[in-house]
Coordinates of C-alpha atoms in Angstrom, one line a residue:
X1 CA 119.3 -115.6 56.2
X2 CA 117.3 -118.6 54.8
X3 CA 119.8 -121.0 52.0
X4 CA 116.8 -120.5 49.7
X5 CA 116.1 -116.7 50.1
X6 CA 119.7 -116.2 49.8
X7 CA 120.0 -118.3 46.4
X8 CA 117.3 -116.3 45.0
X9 CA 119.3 -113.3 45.7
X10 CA 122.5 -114.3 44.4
X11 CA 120.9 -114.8 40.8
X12 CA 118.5 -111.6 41.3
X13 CA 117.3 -110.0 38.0
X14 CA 115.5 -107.5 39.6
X15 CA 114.6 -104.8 37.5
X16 CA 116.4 -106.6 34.7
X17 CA 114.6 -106.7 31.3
X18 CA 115.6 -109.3 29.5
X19 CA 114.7 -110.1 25.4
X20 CA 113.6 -114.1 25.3
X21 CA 113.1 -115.5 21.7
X22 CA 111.4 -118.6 21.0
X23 CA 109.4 -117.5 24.4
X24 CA 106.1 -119.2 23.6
X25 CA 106.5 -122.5 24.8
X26 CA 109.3 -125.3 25.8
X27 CA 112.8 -123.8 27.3
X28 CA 111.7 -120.2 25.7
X29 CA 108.6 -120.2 28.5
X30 CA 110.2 -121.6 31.2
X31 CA 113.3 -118.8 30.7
X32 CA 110.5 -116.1 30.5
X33 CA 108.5 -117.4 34.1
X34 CA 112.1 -117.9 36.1
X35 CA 113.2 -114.4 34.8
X36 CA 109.9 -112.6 36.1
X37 CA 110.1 -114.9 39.2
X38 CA 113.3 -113.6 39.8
X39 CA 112.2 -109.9 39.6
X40 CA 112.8 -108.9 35.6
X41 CA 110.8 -108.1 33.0
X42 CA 110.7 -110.3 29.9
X43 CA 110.1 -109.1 26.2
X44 CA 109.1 -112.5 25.0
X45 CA 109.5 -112.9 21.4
X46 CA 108.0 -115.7 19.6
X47 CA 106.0 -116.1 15.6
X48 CA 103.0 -118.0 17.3
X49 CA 100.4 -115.4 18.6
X50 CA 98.2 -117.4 20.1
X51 CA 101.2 -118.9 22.7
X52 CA 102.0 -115.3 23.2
X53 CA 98.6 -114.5 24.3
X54 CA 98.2 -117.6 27.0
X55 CA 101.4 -117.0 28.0
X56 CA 100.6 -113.1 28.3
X57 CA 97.4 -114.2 30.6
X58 CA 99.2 -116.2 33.1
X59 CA 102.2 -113.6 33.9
X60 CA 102.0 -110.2 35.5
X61 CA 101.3 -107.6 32.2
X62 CA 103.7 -104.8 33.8
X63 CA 106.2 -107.5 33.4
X64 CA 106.3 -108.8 30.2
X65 CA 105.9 -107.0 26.9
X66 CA 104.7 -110.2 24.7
X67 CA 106.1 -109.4 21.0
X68 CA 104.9 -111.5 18.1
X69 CA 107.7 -111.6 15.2
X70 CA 110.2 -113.9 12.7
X71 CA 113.5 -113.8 14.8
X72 CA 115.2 -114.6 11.6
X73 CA 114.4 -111.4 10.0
X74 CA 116.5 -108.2 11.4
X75 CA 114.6 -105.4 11.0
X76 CA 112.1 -107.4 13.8
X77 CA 115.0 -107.6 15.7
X78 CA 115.4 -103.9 15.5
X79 CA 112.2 -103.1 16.3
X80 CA 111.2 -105.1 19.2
X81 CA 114.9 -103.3 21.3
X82 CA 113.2 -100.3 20.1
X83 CA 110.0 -101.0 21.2
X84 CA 111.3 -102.9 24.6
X85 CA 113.3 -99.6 24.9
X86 CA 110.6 -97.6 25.0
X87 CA 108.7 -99.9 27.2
X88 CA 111.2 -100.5 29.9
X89 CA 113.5 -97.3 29.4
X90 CA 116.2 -100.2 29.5
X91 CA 116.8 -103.6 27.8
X92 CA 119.9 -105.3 30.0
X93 CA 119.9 -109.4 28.4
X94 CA 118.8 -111.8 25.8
X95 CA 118.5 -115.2 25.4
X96 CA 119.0 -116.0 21.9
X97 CA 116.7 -119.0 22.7
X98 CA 114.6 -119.8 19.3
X99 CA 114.8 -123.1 17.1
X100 CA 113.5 -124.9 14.5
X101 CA 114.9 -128.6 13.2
X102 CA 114.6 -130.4 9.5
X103 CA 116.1 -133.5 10.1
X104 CA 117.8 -135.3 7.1
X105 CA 120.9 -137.2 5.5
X106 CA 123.3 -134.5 4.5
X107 CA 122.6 -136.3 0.7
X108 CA 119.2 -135.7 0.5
X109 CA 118.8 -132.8 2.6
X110 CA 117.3 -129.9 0.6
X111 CA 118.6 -126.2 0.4
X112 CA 115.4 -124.4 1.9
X113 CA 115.9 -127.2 5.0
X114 CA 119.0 -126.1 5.2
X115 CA 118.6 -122.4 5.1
X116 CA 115.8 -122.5 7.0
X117 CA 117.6 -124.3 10.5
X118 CA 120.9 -121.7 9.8
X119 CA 118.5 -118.8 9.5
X120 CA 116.5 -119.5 12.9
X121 CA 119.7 -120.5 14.8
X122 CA 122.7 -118.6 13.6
X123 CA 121.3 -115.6 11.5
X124 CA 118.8 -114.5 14.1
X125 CA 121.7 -115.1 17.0
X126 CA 123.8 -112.5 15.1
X127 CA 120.9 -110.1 14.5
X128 CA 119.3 -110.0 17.8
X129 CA 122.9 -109.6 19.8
X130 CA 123.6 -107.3 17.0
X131 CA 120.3 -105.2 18.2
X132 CA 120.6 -105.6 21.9
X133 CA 124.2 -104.7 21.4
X134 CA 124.4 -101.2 19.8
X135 CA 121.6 -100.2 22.7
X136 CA 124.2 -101.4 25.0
X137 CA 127.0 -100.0 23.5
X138 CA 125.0 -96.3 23.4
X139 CA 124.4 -96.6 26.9
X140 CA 127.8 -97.3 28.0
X141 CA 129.5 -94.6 25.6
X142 CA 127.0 -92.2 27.6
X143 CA 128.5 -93.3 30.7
X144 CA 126.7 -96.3 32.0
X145 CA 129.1 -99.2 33.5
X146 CA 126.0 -101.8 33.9
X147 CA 126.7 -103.3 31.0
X148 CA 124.5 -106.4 29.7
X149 CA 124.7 -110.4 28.9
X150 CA 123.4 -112.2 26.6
X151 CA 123.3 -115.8 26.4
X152 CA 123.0 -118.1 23.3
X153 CA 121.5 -121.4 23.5
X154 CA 124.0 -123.7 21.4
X155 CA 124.0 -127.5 21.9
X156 CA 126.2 -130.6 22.5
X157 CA 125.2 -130.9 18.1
X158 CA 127.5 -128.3 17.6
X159 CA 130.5 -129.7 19.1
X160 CA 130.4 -133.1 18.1
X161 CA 128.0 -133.5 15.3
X162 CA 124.9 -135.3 14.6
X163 CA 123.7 -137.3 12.3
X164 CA 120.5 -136.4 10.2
X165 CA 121.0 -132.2 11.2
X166 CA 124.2 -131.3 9.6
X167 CA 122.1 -127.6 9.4
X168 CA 121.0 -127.7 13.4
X169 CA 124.9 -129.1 13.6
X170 CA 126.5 -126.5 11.4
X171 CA 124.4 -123.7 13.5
X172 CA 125.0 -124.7 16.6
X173 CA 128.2 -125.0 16.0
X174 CA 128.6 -121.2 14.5
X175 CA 126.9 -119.7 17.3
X176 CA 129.7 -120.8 19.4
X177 CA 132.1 -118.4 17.5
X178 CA 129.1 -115.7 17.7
X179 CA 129.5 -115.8 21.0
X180 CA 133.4 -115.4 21.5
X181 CA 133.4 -113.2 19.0
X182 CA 130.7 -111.1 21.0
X183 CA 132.6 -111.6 23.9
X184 CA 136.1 -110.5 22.6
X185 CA 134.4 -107.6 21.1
X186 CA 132.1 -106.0 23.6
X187 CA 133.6 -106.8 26.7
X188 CA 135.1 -103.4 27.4
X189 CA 131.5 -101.9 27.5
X190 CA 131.0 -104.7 30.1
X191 CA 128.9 -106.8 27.9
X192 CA 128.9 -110.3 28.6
X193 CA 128.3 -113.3 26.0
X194 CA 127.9 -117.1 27.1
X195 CA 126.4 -119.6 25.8
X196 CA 124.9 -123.2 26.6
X197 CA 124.6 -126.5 25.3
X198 CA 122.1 -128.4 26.0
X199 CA 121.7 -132.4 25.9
X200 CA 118.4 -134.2 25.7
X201 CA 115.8 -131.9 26.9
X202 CA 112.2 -132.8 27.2
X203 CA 110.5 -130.6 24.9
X204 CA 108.6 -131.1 21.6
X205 CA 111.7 -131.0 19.7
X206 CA 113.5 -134.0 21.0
X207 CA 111.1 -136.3 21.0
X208 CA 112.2 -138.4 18.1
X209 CA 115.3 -138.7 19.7
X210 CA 113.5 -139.7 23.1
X211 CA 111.6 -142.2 21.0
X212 CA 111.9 -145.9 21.0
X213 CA 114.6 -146.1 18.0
X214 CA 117.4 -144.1 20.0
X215 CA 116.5 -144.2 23.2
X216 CA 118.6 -146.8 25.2
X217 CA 121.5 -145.9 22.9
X218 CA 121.6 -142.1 24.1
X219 CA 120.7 -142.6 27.6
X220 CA 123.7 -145.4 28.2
X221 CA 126.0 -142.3 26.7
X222 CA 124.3 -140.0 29.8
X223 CA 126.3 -140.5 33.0
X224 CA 123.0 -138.9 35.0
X225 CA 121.5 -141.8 32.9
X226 CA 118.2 -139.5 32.2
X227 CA 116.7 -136.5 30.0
X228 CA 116.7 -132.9 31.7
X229 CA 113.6 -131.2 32.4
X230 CA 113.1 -127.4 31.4
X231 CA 112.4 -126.7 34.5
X232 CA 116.1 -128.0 35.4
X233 CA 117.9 -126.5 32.3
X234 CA 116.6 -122.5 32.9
X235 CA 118.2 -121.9 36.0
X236 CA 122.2 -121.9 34.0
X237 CA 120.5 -119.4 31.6
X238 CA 119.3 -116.7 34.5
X239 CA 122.5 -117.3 36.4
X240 CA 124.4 -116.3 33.5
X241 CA 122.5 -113.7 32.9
X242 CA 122.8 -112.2 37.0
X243 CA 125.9 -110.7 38.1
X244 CA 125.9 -114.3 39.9
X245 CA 128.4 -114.5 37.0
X246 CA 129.6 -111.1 36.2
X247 CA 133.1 -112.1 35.4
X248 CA 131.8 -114.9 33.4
X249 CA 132.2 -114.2 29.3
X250 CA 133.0 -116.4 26.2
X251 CA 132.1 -119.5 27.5
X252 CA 130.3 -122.3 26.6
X253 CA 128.4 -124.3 29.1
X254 CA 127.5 -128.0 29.0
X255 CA 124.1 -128.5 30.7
X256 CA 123.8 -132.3 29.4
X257 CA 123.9 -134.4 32.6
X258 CA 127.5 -135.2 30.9
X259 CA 126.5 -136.6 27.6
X260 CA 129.6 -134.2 26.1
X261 CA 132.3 -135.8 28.4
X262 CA 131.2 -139.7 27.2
X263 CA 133.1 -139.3 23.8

């Protein structure tokens, strides 16, 4: 067999359907195209419409199941298992994928800022797995063994700090105790939960820190001495959400090109 055609198998989410907030553009898209690419469906969540729709007109439509909704708020996240449900007769993985930054001093940082960050990051974390979870837990009290993963984008922030985001820090940071808690507590109905932490990834997000002012400084704490692509960064989200890494569960994964490990 072909190394490539092989590799493509071993992380196989072939009649997978997986839920992907923040789908619309950036990290969120390039999860959604790898997951269809790798034979799943993709319930791609994100509040922008009009992303939804391009998105939606570029990918197969008996694929992907575009849902337009405020991750933060969980009756959506209710509704859009139900919905996928009813769609797909099965929902087997999320990526609890979708963010938002306010960037400022921890003195002059204002309550809605911070509210707003821990909302999008940590409160829709919890609701979503919460939602995916209880159609999981259904199914396997009925007698399916399949289980489900679910993956939580976290970030190098939350284990280390950083300085101008104490709310993206403080989020981050919680979700990684979402997601042992998730694991410690589902995984005798074979549920999975993992998440990832990214470093610098080139998206719309991170360009202030890609920006002249901290440039140099970041990159000489970068052993790869570069940012990642999303193209790049994806690929650790579907294999942890394959059996590729079915015996993989509360652990947090540093896709950073080894910014953590330069403290």
């Amino acid at each position: 067999m072909h190394k490539e055609a092989f590799m493509v198998e071993l992380v196989s989410l072939k009649d997978r359907t997986v839920v992907v907030t923040g789908a619309g553009q950036g990290i969120g898209e390039g999860i959604t195209r790898l997951v269809i690419e790798l034979g799943g469906n993709v319930v791609a969540v994100d509040r922008n419409e009009e992303t939804l729709k391009k998105l939606g007109s570029e990918l197969p439509a008996g694929r992907l199941m575009p849902a337009v909704a405020d991750v933060s708020d969980p009756e959506a996240a209710q509704r859009v298992v139900a919905q996928a449900v009813e769609r797909f007769e099965r929902v087997d993985g999320l990526c609890n994928n979708a963010g938002i930054t306010r960037p400022a001093m921890m003195d002059k940082m204002t309550v809605k800022d911070w509210r707003d960050v821990l909302d999008v990051h940590l409160s829709a974390s919890f609701f979503w797995s919460q939602a995916l979870g209880q159609h999981l837990i259904a199914r396997a009290k009925a007698g399916d063994t399949k289980g489900g993963s679910i993956v939580n984008i976290s970030s190098d922030a939350g284990r280390k700090g950083a300085i101008g985001q104490v709310n993206y820090a403080a989020a981050k940071a919680g979700i990684l105790g979402v997601t042992m808690t998730t694991a410690r507590e589902w995984g005798k109905y074979n549920i999975r939960a993992n998440s990832i932490c990214f470093g610098v990834v080139e998206t719309p997000m991170t360009e202030v820190i890609r920006g002249d002012k901290f440039r140099d400084k970041i990159l000489s704490q970068i052993p790869l001495g570069r940012w990642s692509t999303p193209d790049e960064v994806v690929k650790a989200v579907c294999f942890l959400l394959s059996d590729a890494a079915s015996y993989v569960t509360g652990q947090h994964l540093g896709v950073n090109g080894g910014y953590h490990i330069s403290l």
